[in-house]
Amino acid sequence: SRQTFFRQMRGFFYLSRRESEITPTAVEQNFQTLLLIPAALLAGLVVYVCQCHFFGMTYSIHPIALLLGIDILVLVVYFVLKYILYQMVNWVFFDKKNNEQWNATLCFLTETEGILMLPLLLLSIYGDMPLGFLLISVLFVVFLAKLLTFYECFLIFFKRTRVYVQIFLYLCALELMPLFGLWGVLMTVTNSLQIKY
């Protein structure tokens, strides 16, 4: 699995324009899919820790772990819907090779976000790291991932066409709007489950 990850990292910074490219095996694709699940779980844990810190433990559901399950479910639905949205838009506007490169890039970035969130979450839970530092670190990881998404989107889709305004529209519609939608859904879930005195 380490070799697969390093090969993905090498492929992330160097996009091959050859027609005959090394395709990932079924085991490697399963490995990529399995790394997406912990990314959603870890993001759900970060949201849960923040909810418990900022809003307290006053929720209307009894096993408080159910709130963790709801947060993880919301994030899994977010990742699935974002993937479907990318598939629909990319299928209309771009060719098959670019779409395959983009899917691999998006999968790698999501995996990397999950891998980078794990030590931060462990330090927060077991190492008594302040919550403010956790939030700043997680926001930095998300910002870095969005910045690398912008870079890779430019290289894959827009470098040869030299159309620079469309990349901002593409990423605002497919990256930032779903992120703000996720924030709104999580705040709605928190407000509807919280007991108000």
CSV table of N, CA, C and O in Angstrom, one decimal, residues 93-172:
chain,number,residue,atom,x,y,z
A,93,PHE,N,-18.3,18.0,-20.5
A,93,PHE,CA,-17.3,19.0,-21.0
A,93,PHE,C,-15.9,18.5,-21.4
A,93,PHE,O,-15.2,19.1,-22.2
A,94,PHE,N,-15.5,17.3,-20.8
A,94,PHE,CA,-14.1,16.9,-21.0
A,94,PHE,C,-14.1,15.5,-21.6
A,94,PHE,O,-15.0,14.7,-21.5
A,95,ASP,N,-12.9,15.1,-22.1
A,95,ASP,CA,-12.7,13.8,-22.7
A,95,ASP,C,-12.4,12.7,-21.6
A,95,ASP,O,-12.2,13.0,-20.4
A,96,LYS,N,-12.4,11.5,-22.1
A,96,LYS,CA,-12.3,10.3,-21.1
A,96,LYS,C,-10.9,10.3,-20.4
A,96,LYS,O,-10.9,10.0,-19.2
A,97,LYS,N,-9.9,10.6,-21.1
A,97,LYS,CA,-8.5,10.5,-20.5
A,97,LYS,C,-8.4,11.6,-19.4
A,97,LYS,O,-7.9,11.3,-18.3
A,98,ASN,N,-8.9,12.8,-19.6
A,98,ASN,CA,-8.8,13.8,-18.6
A,98,ASN,C,-9.7,13.5,-17.4
A,98,ASN,O,-9.4,13.8,-16.3
A,99,ASN,N,-10.9,12.9,-17.7
A,99,ASN,CA,-11.8,12.5,-16.6
A,99,ASN,C,-11.1,11.5,-15.7
A,99,ASN,O,-11.3,11.5,-14.5
A,100,GLU,N,-10.4,10.5,-16.3
A,100,GLU,CA,-9.8,9.5,-15.5
A,100,GLU,C,-8.6,10.1,-14.7
A,100,GLU,O,-8.5,9.7,-13.5
A,101,GLN,N,-7.9,11.0,-15.3
A,101,GLN,CA,-6.8,11.7,-14.5
A,101,GLN,C,-7.4,12.5,-13.4
A,101,GLN,O,-6.9,12.5,-12.3
A,102,TRP,N,-8.5,13.1,-13.6
A,102,TRP,CA,-9.2,13.9,-12.6
A,102,TRP,C,-9.7,13.1,-11.5
A,102,TRP,O,-9.6,13.4,-10.3
A,103,ASN,N,-10.3,11.9,-11.8
A,103,ASN,CA,-10.9,11.0,-10.8
A,103,ASN,C,-9.7,10.5,-9.9
A,103,ASN,O,-9.9,10.4,-8.7
A,104,ALA,N,-8.6,10.2,-10.5
A,104,ALA,CA,-7.5,9.7,-9.7
A,104,ALA,C,-6.9,10.8,-8.8
A,104,ALA,O,-6.6,10.5,-7.7
A,105,THR,N,-6.9,12.0,-9.4
A,105,THR,CA,-6.4,13.1,-8.6
A,105,THR,C,-7.3,13.5,-7.4
A,105,THR,O,-6.8,13.7,-6.3
A,106,LEU,N,-8.6,13.5,-7.7
A,106,LEU,CA,-9.6,13.8,-6.6
A,106,LEU,C,-9.5,12.7,-5.5
A,106,LEU,O,-9.6,13.0,-4.3
A,107,CYS,N,-9.4,11.5,-5.9
A,107,CYS,CA,-9.3,10.4,-5.0
A,107,CYS,C,-8.1,10.5,-4.1
A,107,CYS,O,-8.1,10.4,-2.9
A,108,PHE,N,-7.0,10.8,-4.8
A,108,PHE,CA,-5.7,11.0,-4.0
A,108,PHE,C,-5.8,12.1,-3.0
A,108,PHE,O,-5.3,12.0,-1.9
A,109,LEU,N,-6.3,13.2,-3.5
A,109,LEU,CA,-6.4,14.4,-2.6
A,109,LEU,C,-7.3,14.1,-1.3
A,109,LEU,O,-7.0,14.5,-0.2
A,110,THR,N,-8.4,13.4,-1.6
A,110,THR,CA,-9.3,13.0,-0.4
A,110,THR,C,-8.6,12.1,0.5
A,110,THR,O,-8.7,12.2,1.7
A,111,GLU,N,-7.9,11.1,-0.1
A,111,GLU,CA,-7.1,10.2,0.8
A,111,GLU,C,-6.1,10.9,1.6
A,111,GLU,O,-5.9,10.6,2.8
A,112,THR,N,-5.4,11.8,1.0
A,112,THR,CA,-4.3,12.6,1.7
A,112,THR,C,-4.9,13.5,2.8
A,112,THR,O,-4.3,13.6,3.8
A,113,GLU,N,-6.1,14.0,2.5
A,113,GLU,CA,-6.7,14.8,3.6
A,113,GLU,C,-7.0,13.9,4.8
A,113,GLU,O,-6.8,14.3,5.9
A,114,GLY,N,-7.5,12.7,4.6
A,114,GLY,CA,-7.8,11.8,5.7
A,114,GLY,C,-6.5,11.4,6.4
A,114,GLY,O,-6.5,11.3,7.6
A,115,ILE,N,-5.5,11.1,5.6
A,115,ILE,CA,-4.2,10.7,6.2
A,115,ILE,C,-3.6,11.9,7.1
A,115,ILE,O,-3.1,11.6,8.2
A,116,LEU,N,-3.7,13.1,6.6
A,116,LEU,CA,-3.2,14.2,7.4
A,116,LEU,C,-4.1,14.6,8.6
A,116,LEU,O,-3.6,15.2,9.5
A,117,MET,N,-5.4,14.3,8.5
A,117,MET,CA,-6.2,14.6,9.7
A,117,MET,C,-6.0,13.6,10.8
A,117,MET,O,-6.3,13.9,12.0
A,118,LEU,N,-5.6,12.4,10.5
A,118,LEU,CA,-5.4,11.4,11.6
A,118,LEU,C,-4.5,11.8,12.7
A,118,LEU,O,-4.9,11.8,13.9
A,119,PRO,N,-3.3,12.2,12.4
A,119,PRO,CA,-2.4,12.6,13.6
A,119,PRO,C,-3.0,13.9,14.3
A,119,PRO,O,-2.8,14.0,15.5
A,120,LEU,N,-3.6,14.8,13.6
A,120,LEU,CA,-4.2,16.0,14.2
A,120,LEU,C,-5.3,15.6,15.2
A,120,LEU,O,-5.3,16.1,16.3
A,121,LEU,N,-6.1,14.6,14.8
A,121,LEU,CA,-7.2,14.2,15.6
A,121,LEU,C,-6.7,13.4,16.8
A,121,LEU,O,-7.2,13.6,17.9
A,122,LEU,N,-5.7,12.6,16.6
A,122,LEU,CA,-5.1,11.8,17.7
A,122,LEU,C,-4.5,12.7,18.7
A,122,LEU,O,-4.6,12.5,19.9
A,123,LEU,N,-3.8,13.8,18.2
A,123,LEU,CA,-3.2,14.7,19.2
A,123,LEU,C,-4.2,15.5,19.9
A,123,LEU,O,-4.0,15.8,21.1
A,124,SER,N,-5.3,15.8,19.3
A,124,SER,CA,-6.4,16.5,20.0
A,124,SER,C,-7.1,15.7,21.1
A,124,SER,O,-7.3,16.1,22.2
A,125,ILE,N,-7.3,14.4,20.7
A,125,ILE,CA,-8.1,13.5,21.7
A,125,ILE,C,-7.1,13.0,22.8
A,125,ILE,O,-7.5,13.1,24.0
A,126,TYR,N,-6.0,12.5,22.4
A,126,TYR,CA,-5.1,11.8,23.4
A,126,TYR,C,-4.0,12.7,23.9
A,126,TYR,O,-3.4,12.5,25.0
A,127,GLY,N,-3.6,13.8,23.2
A,127,GLY,CA,-2.5,14.6,23.6
A,127,GLY,C,-2.9,15.9,24.2
A,127,GLY,O,-2.1,16.8,24.4
A,128,ASP,N,-4.2,16.1,24.4
A,128,ASP,CA,-4.7,17.4,25.0
A,128,ASP,C,-4.3,18.6,24.2
A,128,ASP,O,-3.9,19.7,24.8
A,129,MET,N,-4.2,18.5,22.9
A,129,MET,CA,-4.0,19.6,22.0
A,129,MET,C,-5.2,20.6,22.1
A,129,MET,O,-6.3,20.1,22.0
A,130,PRO,N,-5.0,21.8,22.2
A,130,PRO,CA,-6.1,22.8,22.2
A,130,PRO,C,-7.0,22.7,21.0
A,130,PRO,O,-6.5,22.4,19.9
A,131,LEU,N,-8.3,22.9,21.2
A,131,LEU,CA,-9.2,22.7,20.0
A,131,LEU,C,-9.0,23.8,19.0
A,131,LEU,O,-9.1,23.5,17.8
A,132,GLY,N,-8.5,25.0,19.4
A,132,GLY,CA,-8.2,26.0,18.4
A,132,GLY,C,-7.1,25.6,17.5
A,132,GLY,O,-7.2,25.9,16.3
A,133,PHE,N,-6.1,25.0,18.0
A,133,PHE,CA,-5.0,24.5,17.1
A,133,PHE,C,-5.5,23.4,16.2
A,133,PHE,O,-5.1,23.4,15.0
A,134,LEU,N,-6.4,22.5,16.7
A,134,LEU,CA,-7.0,21.5,15.8
A,134,LEU,C,-7.7,22.1,14.7
A,134,LEU,O,-7.6,21.7,13.5
A,135,LEU,N,-8.6,23.1,15.0
A,135,LEU,CA,-9.4,23.8,13.9
A,135,LEU,C,-8.5,24.5,12.9
A,135,LEU,O,-8.7,24.4,11.7
A,136,ILE,N,-7.5,25.2,13.4
A,136,ILE,CA,-6.5,25.9,12.5
A,136,ILE,C,-5.8,24.8,11.6
A,136,ILE,O,-5.7,25.0,10.4
A,137,SER,N,-5.4,23.7,12.2
A,137,SER,CA,-4.7,22.7,11.4
A,137,SER,C,-5.5,22.0,10.4
A,137,SER,O,-5.1,21.8,9.3
A,138,VAL,N,-6.8,21.7,10.8
A,138,VAL,CA,-7.7,21.1,9.9
A,138,VAL,C,-8.1,22.0,8.7
A,138,VAL,O,-8.1,21.7,7.6
A,139,LEU,N,-8.3,23.3,9.1
A,139,LEU,CA,-8.6,24.3,8.0
A,139,LEU,C,-7.4,24.5,7.1
A,139,LEU,O,-7.6,24.7,5.9
A,140,PHE,N,-6.2,24.4,7.6
A,140,PHE,CA,-5.0,24.5,6.8
A,140,PHE,C,-4.9,23.3,5.8
A,140,PHE,O,-4.6,23.4,4.6
A,141,VAL,N,-5.2,22.1,6.3
A,141,VAL,CA,-5.2,20.9,5.5
A,141,VAL,C,-6.3,21.0,4.4
A,141,VAL,O,-6.0,20.7,3.2
A,142,VAL,N,-7.5,21.4,4.7
A,142,VAL,CA,-8.5,21.6,3.7
A,142,VAL,C,-8.2,22.7,2.7
A,142,VAL,O,-8.3,22.5,1.5
A,143,PHE,N,-7.6,23.8,3.2
A,143,PHE,CA,-7.2,24.9,2.3
A,143,PHE,C,-6.1,24.4,1.3
A,143,PHE,O,-6.1,24.7,0.1
A,144,LEU,N,-5.1,23.6,1.9
A,144,LEU,CA,-4.1,23.1,1.0
A,144,LEU,C,-4.6,22.1,0.0
A,144,LEU,O,-4.2,22.1,-1.2
A,145,ALA,N,-5.6,21.3,0.4
A,145,ALA,CA,-6.2,20.4,-0.6
A,145,ALA,C,-6.9,21.1,-1.6
A,145,ALA,O,-6.9,20.7,-2.8
A,146,LYS,N,-7.6,22.2,-1.3
A,146,LYS,CA,-8.4,23.0,-2.3
A,146,LYS,C,-7.4,23.7,-3.2
A,146,LYS,O,-7.6,23.8,-4.4
A,147,LEU,N,-6.3,24.1,-2.7
A,147,LEU,CA,-5.3,24.8,-3.5
A,147,LEU,C,-4.7,23.8,-4.5
A,147,LEU,O,-4.5,24.1,-5.7
A,148,LEU,N,-4.4,22.6,-4.0
A,148,LEU,CA,-3.8,21.6,-4.9
A,148,LEU,C,-4.9,21.1,-5.9
A,148,LEU,O,-4.6,20.8,-7.1
A,149,THR,N,-6.1,21.1,-5.5
A,149,THR,CA,-7.2,20.8,-6.5
A,149,THR,C,-7.3,21.8,-7.6
A,149,THR,O,-7.4,21.5,-8.8
A,150,PHE,N,-7.1,23.1,-7.2
A,150,PHE,CA,-7.1,24.2,-8.2
A,150,PHE,C,-5.9,24.0,-9.2
A,150,PHE,O,-6.1,24.1,-10.4
A,151,TYR,N,-4.8,23.7,-8.6
A,151,TYR,CA,-3.6,23.5,-9.5
A,151,TYR,C,-3.8,22.3,-10.4
A,151,TYR,O,-3.5,22.4,-11.6
A,152,GLU,N,-4.2,21.2,-9.9
A,152,GLU,CA,-4.4,20.0,-10.8
A,152,GLU,C,-5.5,20.2,-11.8
A,152,GLU,O,-5.4,19.7,-12.9
A,153,CYS,N,-6.6,20.9,-11.4
A,153,CYS,CA,-7.6,21.2,-12.3
A,153,CYS,C,-7.1,22.0,-13.5
A,153,CYS,O,-7.5,21.8,-14.7
A,154,PHE,N,-6.3,23.0,-13.2
A,154,PHE,CA,-5.7,23.8,-14.2
A,154,PHE,C,-4.8,23.0,-15.2
A,154,PHE,O,-4.9,23.1,-16.4
A,155,LEU,N,-4.0,22.1,-14.6
A,155,LEU,CA,-3.1,21.3,-15.4
A,155,LEU,C,-3.9,20.3,-16.3
A,155,LEU,O,-3.5,20.1,-17.4
A,156,ILE,N,-4.9,19.7,-15.7
A,156,ILE,CA,-5.6,18.6,-16.5
A,156,ILE,C,-6.6,19.2,-17.5
A,156,ILE,O,-6.6,18.7,-18.7
A,157,PHE,N,-7.3,20.2,-17.1
A,157,PHE,CA,-8.4,20.6,-18.0
A,157,PHE,C,-8.1,21.9,-18.8
A,157,PHE,O,-8.5,22.0,-19.9
A,158,PHE,N,-7.4,22.8,-18.2
A,158,PHE,CA,-7.4,24.2,-18.8
A,158,PHE,C,-6.1,24.7,-19.3
A,158,PHE,O,-6.0,25.8,-19.8
A,159,LYS,N,-5.0,23.9,-19.1
A,159,LYS,CA,-3.7,24.4,-19.5
A,159,LYS,C,-3.5,24.5,-21.0
A,159,LYS,O,-3.0,25.5,-21.5
A,160,ARG,N,-4.0,23.5,-21.7
A,160,ARG,CA,-3.9,23.6,-23.2
A,160,ARG,C,-4.9,24.6,-23.8
A,160,ARG,O,-4.6,25.1,-24.9
A,161,THR,N,-6.0,24.8,-23.2
A,161,THR,CA,-7.0,25.7,-23.8
A,161,THR,C,-6.7,27.2,-23.5
A,161,THR,O,-7.3,28.0,-24.2
A,162,ARG,N,-5.9,27.4,-22.5
A,162,ARG,CA,-5.6,28.8,-22.1
A,162,ARG,C,-6.8,29.7,-21.8
A,162,ARG,O,-6.9,30.8,-22.0
A,163,VAL,N,-7.8,29.0,-21.2
A,163,VAL,CA,-9.0,29.7,-20.7
A,163,VAL,C,-8.9,29.8,-19.2
A,163,VAL,O,-9.0,28.8,-18.5
A,164,TYR,N,-8.6,31.0,-18.6
A,164,TYR,CA,-8.3,31.1,-17.2
A,164,TYR,C,-9.5,31.4,-16.3
A,164,TYR,O,-9.5,31.2,-15.1
A,165,VAL,N,-10.5,32.1,-16.9
A,165,VAL,CA,-11.7,32.4,-16.1
A,165,VAL,C,-12.5,31.2,-15.8
A,165,VAL,O,-13.1,31.1,-14.7
A,166,GLN,N,-12.6,30.3,-16.7
A,166,GLN,CA,-13.5,29.2,-16.5
A,166,GLN,C,-13.1,28.3,-15.3
A,166,GLN,O,-13.9,27.6,-14.7
A,167,ILE,N,-11.8,28.2,-15.0
A,167,ILE,CA,-11.3,27.4,-13.9
A,167,ILE,C,-11.9,27.9,-12.6
A,167,ILE,O,-12.3,27.1,-11.7
A,168,PHE,N,-12.0,29.2,-12.4
A,168,PHE,CA,-12.6,29.8,-11.2
A,168,PHE,C,-14.1,29.4,-11.1
A,168,PHE,O,-14.6,29.0,-10.1
A,169,LEU,N,-14.8,29.5,-12.2
A,169,LEU,CA,-16.2,29.1,-12.2
A,169,LEU,C,-16.4,27.7,-11.9
A,169,LEU,O,-17.3,27.2,-11.2
A,170,TYR,N,-15.5,26.8,-12.5
A,170,TYR,CA,-15.6,25.4,-12.4
A,170,TYR,C,-15.4,25.0,-10.9
A,170,TYR,O,-16.1,24.3,-10.3
A,171,LEU,N,-14.3,25.6,-10.3
A,171,LEU,CA,-14.0,25.2,-8.9
A,171,LEU,C,-15.0,25.8,-7.9
A,171,LEU,O,-15.2,25.2,-6.9
A,172,CYS,N,-15.5,27.0,-8.2
A,172,CYS,CA,-16.4,27.6,-7.3
A,172,CYS,C,-17.7,26.8,-7.3
A,172,CYS,O,-18.3,26.6,-6.2
